[in-house]
Coordinates of C-alpha atoms in Angstrom, one line a residue:
M1 CA 123.9 107.1 -41.9
K2 CA 120.1 107.2 -41.8
V3 CA 117.8 107.1 -38.9
A4 CA 114.0 105.9 -39.4
A5 CA 111.9 107.6 -37.1
A6 CA 108.2 108.5 -36.8
G7 CA 107.8 108.1 -40.8
V8 CA 110.8 110.1 -42.4
D9 CA 114.4 109.2 -42.4
L10 CA 117.0 111.3 -40.5
H11 CA 120.6 112.0 -41.4
V12 CA 123.0 111.6 -39.0
E13 CA 127.2 111.9 -39.5
V14 CA 128.7 110.0 -37.1
T15 CA 132.8 110.7 -36.9
G16 CA 135.7 109.7 -34.4
P17 CA 136.7 106.5 -32.7
A18 CA 134.2 104.1 -32.2
A19 CA 135.2 103.3 -28.7
A20 CA 135.3 107.2 -27.6
P21 CA 132.7 108.7 -25.5
I22 CA 129.7 109.9 -27.5
L23 CA 129.1 113.8 -27.9
V24 CA 125.9 115.0 -29.6
L25 CA 125.5 118.4 -31.3
L26 CA 122.2 119.7 -32.1
H27 CA 121.9 122.4 -34.2
A28 CA 120.4 126.0 -34.1
F29 CA 117.1 126.9 -36.4
P30 CA 117.1 127.5 -39.3
L31 CA 120.4 125.9 -39.9
T32 CA 121.6 122.1 -40.5
G33 CA 124.0 119.9 -38.9
A34 CA 126.6 121.3 -40.8
M35 CA 127.2 124.3 -38.5
W36 CA 129.2 122.3 -36.2
S37 CA 132.1 121.2 -38.6
S38 CA 134.5 123.1 -37.0
Q39 CA 133.5 121.7 -33.7
V40 CA 133.5 118.3 -35.5
E41 CA 137.3 118.9 -36.9
A42 CA 138.2 119.9 -33.4
L43 CA 136.9 117.2 -31.4
A44 CA 136.7 114.2 -33.1
A45 CA 140.4 112.7 -32.2
N46 CA 138.8 111.7 -28.7
W47 CA 135.4 112.0 -29.1
R48 CA 132.5 109.7 -31.0
I49 CA 130.6 112.8 -32.4
V50 CA 127.0 112.7 -33.3
V51 CA 125.3 115.3 -35.3
P52 CA 122.0 114.8 -36.5
D53 CA 119.8 116.8 -39.1
F54 CA 116.2 117.5 -37.3
R55 CA 113.4 116.4 -39.5
G56 CA 112.3 119.2 -42.2
F57 CA 116.3 120.2 -42.0
G58 CA 119.5 119.6 -43.9
Q59 CA 119.3 116.1 -45.5
S60 CA 116.6 114.8 -43.2
G61 CA 113.3 114.3 -44.6
V62 CA 110.3 116.7 -44.2
G63 CA 107.4 114.9 -43.3
D64 CA 104.1 116.7 -43.0
G65 CA 105.8 119.9 -41.6
Q66 CA 103.9 119.8 -38.8
Y67 CA 106.3 119.4 -35.8
T68 CA 106.4 119.9 -31.7
I69 CA 109.7 120.0 -29.8
D70 CA 108.6 116.8 -28.5
F71 CA 108.9 115.5 -31.8
F72 CA 112.4 116.5 -32.1
V73 CA 112.7 115.1 -28.6
D74 CA 111.6 111.6 -30.2
D75 CA 113.8 111.8 -33.2
L76 CA 116.9 112.4 -30.6
F77 CA 116.0 109.7 -28.6
A78 CA 115.9 107.3 -32.1
V79 CA 119.4 109.1 -32.9
L80 CA 120.6 107.9 -29.6
D81 CA 119.1 104.3 -30.1
A82 CA 121.0 104.0 -33.4
T83 CA 124.4 105.5 -32.2
T84 CA 124.8 104.2 -28.4
R85 CA 127.0 101.2 -28.2
R86 CA 124.1 99.7 -25.6
A87 CA 120.6 100.4 -24.4
G88 CA 120.5 103.7 -22.5
E89 CA 124.4 104.5 -22.7
P90 CA 124.3 108.2 -21.6
V91 CA 125.8 110.8 -23.8
V92 CA 127.2 114.2 -23.2
A93 CA 125.0 116.4 -25.5
C94 CA 125.2 120.4 -27.0
G95 CA 122.7 122.4 -27.7
L96 CA 122.6 125.7 -29.6
S97 CA 119.8 127.7 -29.7
M98 CA 116.8 125.2 -31.0
G99 CA 118.9 122.5 -30.4
G100 CA 119.2 123.3 -26.7
Y101 CA 115.2 123.8 -26.5
V102 CA 115.1 120.2 -27.4
L103 CA 117.9 119.0 -25.2
L104 CA 116.2 120.7 -22.3
R105 CA 113.0 119.0 -22.9
A106 CA 114.8 115.8 -23.5
V107 CA 116.9 116.1 -20.1
E108 CA 113.2 117.0 -18.8
R109 CA 111.8 113.5 -19.8
E110 CA 114.7 111.0 -19.5
P111 CA 117.6 112.4 -17.8
A112 CA 119.3 108.8 -17.7
R113 CA 120.4 109.5 -21.1
F114 CA 122.8 112.3 -20.3
R115 CA 126.0 112.6 -18.5
G116 CA 126.9 115.8 -19.6
L117 CA 125.2 119.0 -21.2
I118 CA 126.5 122.3 -23.1
L119 CA 123.4 125.0 -23.2
S120 CA 124.3 127.7 -25.7
D121 CA 122.3 130.4 -26.2
T122 CA 119.2 129.0 -25.5
R123 CA 116.7 129.2 -22.7
S124 CA 114.1 127.2 -20.6
G125 CA 111.3 129.6 -20.6
A126 CA 108.7 129.3 -23.6
D127 CA 107.8 132.2 -25.6
E128 CA 105.7 135.0 -24.5
N129 CA 102.7 136.4 -26.8
E130 CA 105.0 139.2 -28.4
A131 CA 107.8 136.2 -29.5
K132 CA 105.0 133.9 -30.7
L133 CA 103.5 136.6 -32.8
K134 CA 107.2 137.0 -34.4
R135 CA 107.0 133.6 -35.4
V136 CA 103.9 134.4 -37.0
G137 CA 105.7 136.7 -38.9
A138 CA 108.5 134.6 -39.7
I139 CA 106.3 132.0 -41.1
R140 CA 104.6 134.4 -43.0
A141 CA 107.8 135.6 -44.4
L142 CA 109.2 132.0 -45.3
K143 CA 106.0 131.4 -47.2
E144 CA 105.9 135.0 -49.3
K145 CA 109.5 135.5 -49.6
G146 CA 111.0 132.2 -49.5
A147 CA 114.2 131.0 -47.9
A148 CA 116.7 133.1 -49.5
A149 CA 115.2 136.1 -48.5
Y150 CA 114.6 134.9 -45.1
G151 CA 118.2 133.5 -44.5
Q152 CA 119.5 137.0 -45.2
G153 CA 117.2 138.6 -42.7
F154 CA 117.8 135.9 -40.3
A155 CA 121.9 136.7 -40.7
E156 CA 121.3 140.2 -39.7
G157 CA 119.3 139.5 -36.7
A158 CA 121.1 136.6 -35.4
L159 CA 124.7 137.6 -35.8
G160 CA 126.5 140.0 -33.8
K161 CA 127.9 143.2 -34.8
T162 CA 131.3 142.1 -34.8
T163 CA 130.4 139.3 -37.2
Q164 CA 128.6 141.6 -39.5
Q165 CA 131.4 144.2 -39.4
S166 CA 134.6 141.9 -39.9
R167 CA 133.4 138.4 -40.8
P168 CA 131.5 138.4 -44.6
D169 CA 132.4 134.2 -44.7
V170 CA 130.4 133.6 -41.9
V171 CA 127.4 135.5 -42.8
K172 CA 127.6 133.9 -46.6
R173 CA 128.0 130.2 -44.8
I174 CA 124.9 131.0 -42.7
Q175 CA 122.7 132.4 -45.7
T176 CA 123.9 129.7 -47.8
M177 CA 122.9 126.9 -45.2
V178 CA 119.5 128.3 -44.5
Q179 CA 118.8 128.4 -48.6
K180 CA 119.4 124.6 -48.7
N181 CA 116.8 123.8 -46.2
Q182 CA 112.7 123.7 -47.2
V183 CA 110.3 126.4 -46.5
A184 CA 108.1 123.5 -45.2
G185 CA 110.4 122.2 -42.7
M186 CA 111.7 125.8 -41.5
V187 CA 107.9 126.6 -40.9
G188 CA 107.9 123.5 -39.0
G189 CA 110.4 124.7 -36.7
Q190 CA 108.8 127.7 -36.3
L191 CA 105.8 126.2 -35.0
A192 CA 107.7 123.9 -32.5
M193 CA 109.4 126.5 -31.3
A194 CA 106.1 128.9 -31.1
A195 CA 104.5 125.9 -28.8
R196 CA 107.0 124.7 -26.8
T197 CA 106.7 124.2 -22.6
D198 CA 108.6 125.6 -20.5
T199 CA 111.3 123.4 -18.8
G200 CA 112.3 125.8 -16.2
A201 CA 111.1 123.7 -13.6
A202 CA 113.6 120.6 -14.5
L203 CA 116.8 122.7 -14.1
S204 CA 117.1 122.3 -10.3
K205 CA 117.3 118.9 -10.9
I206 CA 120.0 118.6 -13.5
S207 CA 122.7 116.7 -11.5
T208 CA 125.2 116.2 -14.6
P209 CA 127.6 118.5 -15.4
T210 CA 126.6 121.4 -17.2
L211 CA 128.3 124.2 -19.3
V212 CA 126.3 127.5 -20.6
V213 CA 127.5 129.2 -23.0
V214 CA 126.3 132.8 -24.8
G215 CA 127.7 135.5 -27.0
A216 CA 128.4 138.7 -25.5
E217 CA 126.5 140.1 -28.2
D218 CA 123.4 137.8 -28.6
T219 CA 120.2 140.0 -28.6
L220 CA 117.9 136.8 -28.8
T221 CA 119.1 135.0 -26.1
P222 CA 121.0 137.8 -23.9
P223 CA 123.5 136.9 -21.5
E224 CA 121.8 137.7 -18.7
A225 CA 119.1 135.1 -19.8
S226 CA 122.0 132.4 -20.0
R227 CA 123.1 133.9 -16.6
E228 CA 119.5 133.5 -14.7
M229 CA 119.7 129.9 -16.3
A230 CA 123.2 128.8 -15.0
G231 CA 122.4 130.1 -12.0
R232 CA 119.3 127.9 -11.7
I233 CA 121.4 124.7 -12.7
P234 CA 123.5 122.8 -9.6
G235 CA 126.9 123.7 -10.3
A236 CA 126.8 124.8 -13.6
R237 CA 129.3 126.8 -15.5
L238 CA 128.8 130.2 -17.4
E239 CA 131.2 131.5 -20.4
V240 CA 130.3 134.3 -22.3
I241 CA 132.1 134.1 -25.8
P242 CA 133.3 137.7 -26.6
G243 CA 132.5 139.6 -30.2
A244 CA 129.9 136.8 -30.9
G245 CA 126.1 136.7 -31.3
H246 CA 123.6 134.1 -31.1
L247 CA 125.9 131.8 -33.2
P248 CA 129.0 131.5 -31.3
A249 CA 130.4 128.2 -32.6
L250 CA 130.2 129.7 -35.8
E251 CA 131.3 133.1 -35.2
A252 CA 134.1 132.7 -32.4
T253 CA 135.1 129.2 -33.4
E254 CA 138.4 128.8 -31.6
V255 CA 137.0 130.6 -28.6
F256 CA 134.1 128.3 -28.5
N257 CA 136.4 125.3 -29.1
R258 CA 138.6 125.9 -26.1
V259 CA 135.4 126.4 -24.3
L260 CA 134.3 122.9 -24.9
K261 CA 137.3 121.4 -24.6
D262 CA 138.0 122.7 -21.3
F263 CA 134.8 121.7 -20.4
L264 CA 135.0 118.0 -22.0
E265 CA 138.2 116.9 -19.8
P266 CA 137.9 113.7 -18.6
A267 CA 138.6 114.2 -15.4
L268 CA 135.6 116.7 -15.3
L269 CA 133.2 114.5 -16.4
A270 CA 134.4 111.2 -15.0
L271 CA 134.5 109.6 -18.1

């Protein structure tokens, strides 16, 4: 389906029983909602799964390419308004990397929209200057070398050593997904992440069940950062996925899916 949001049409995939509880999956940069295909297959029997492409990514419109995390949050709220069955119906949401940045800011703005959170390979802190300068370099690389070259470098930096050595199919899939995005959209994503605000002050106020997940080999958001974040969220669970880097949903799908299923048990979330 398409959802109109601030001048662009957002592509949204909805799968699962119409009456089932809603689970929203928010993709990583610079991927698309297609990254969640394994999770959709594993969970769609019991969940109404909503998977949007952020503006500028996948099959969503690009617009002017001038994005902020708050613009992505506005888009998320538009998607929720279009896919929930009643106004203000709370959902469970999972965000990985950039998807986690969006989810944390969304919870900070409107916590009542959420009844459960899964934060994977993400952090609440804003970029320090060094990280911002790295994003400047990434923008330059995107503009000068294009999506294909950027996708190759991204896969090398994001995936764990185990995946790079033993899962060429995952490496290829990620490179292909990146190549399908428009450069303007990926540049906009980098601008949004560079300018994002620190959401750390809101962590102690989170009252919904929360799962924090991280790949044991993640060098972009290391397990130590996830452990620190989980410690600031009341009652949060931390799961470290062996043999996975920054994208455990793709690198260790069976383990990642099992962790999600355990968390999403109806008794845990009182659905």
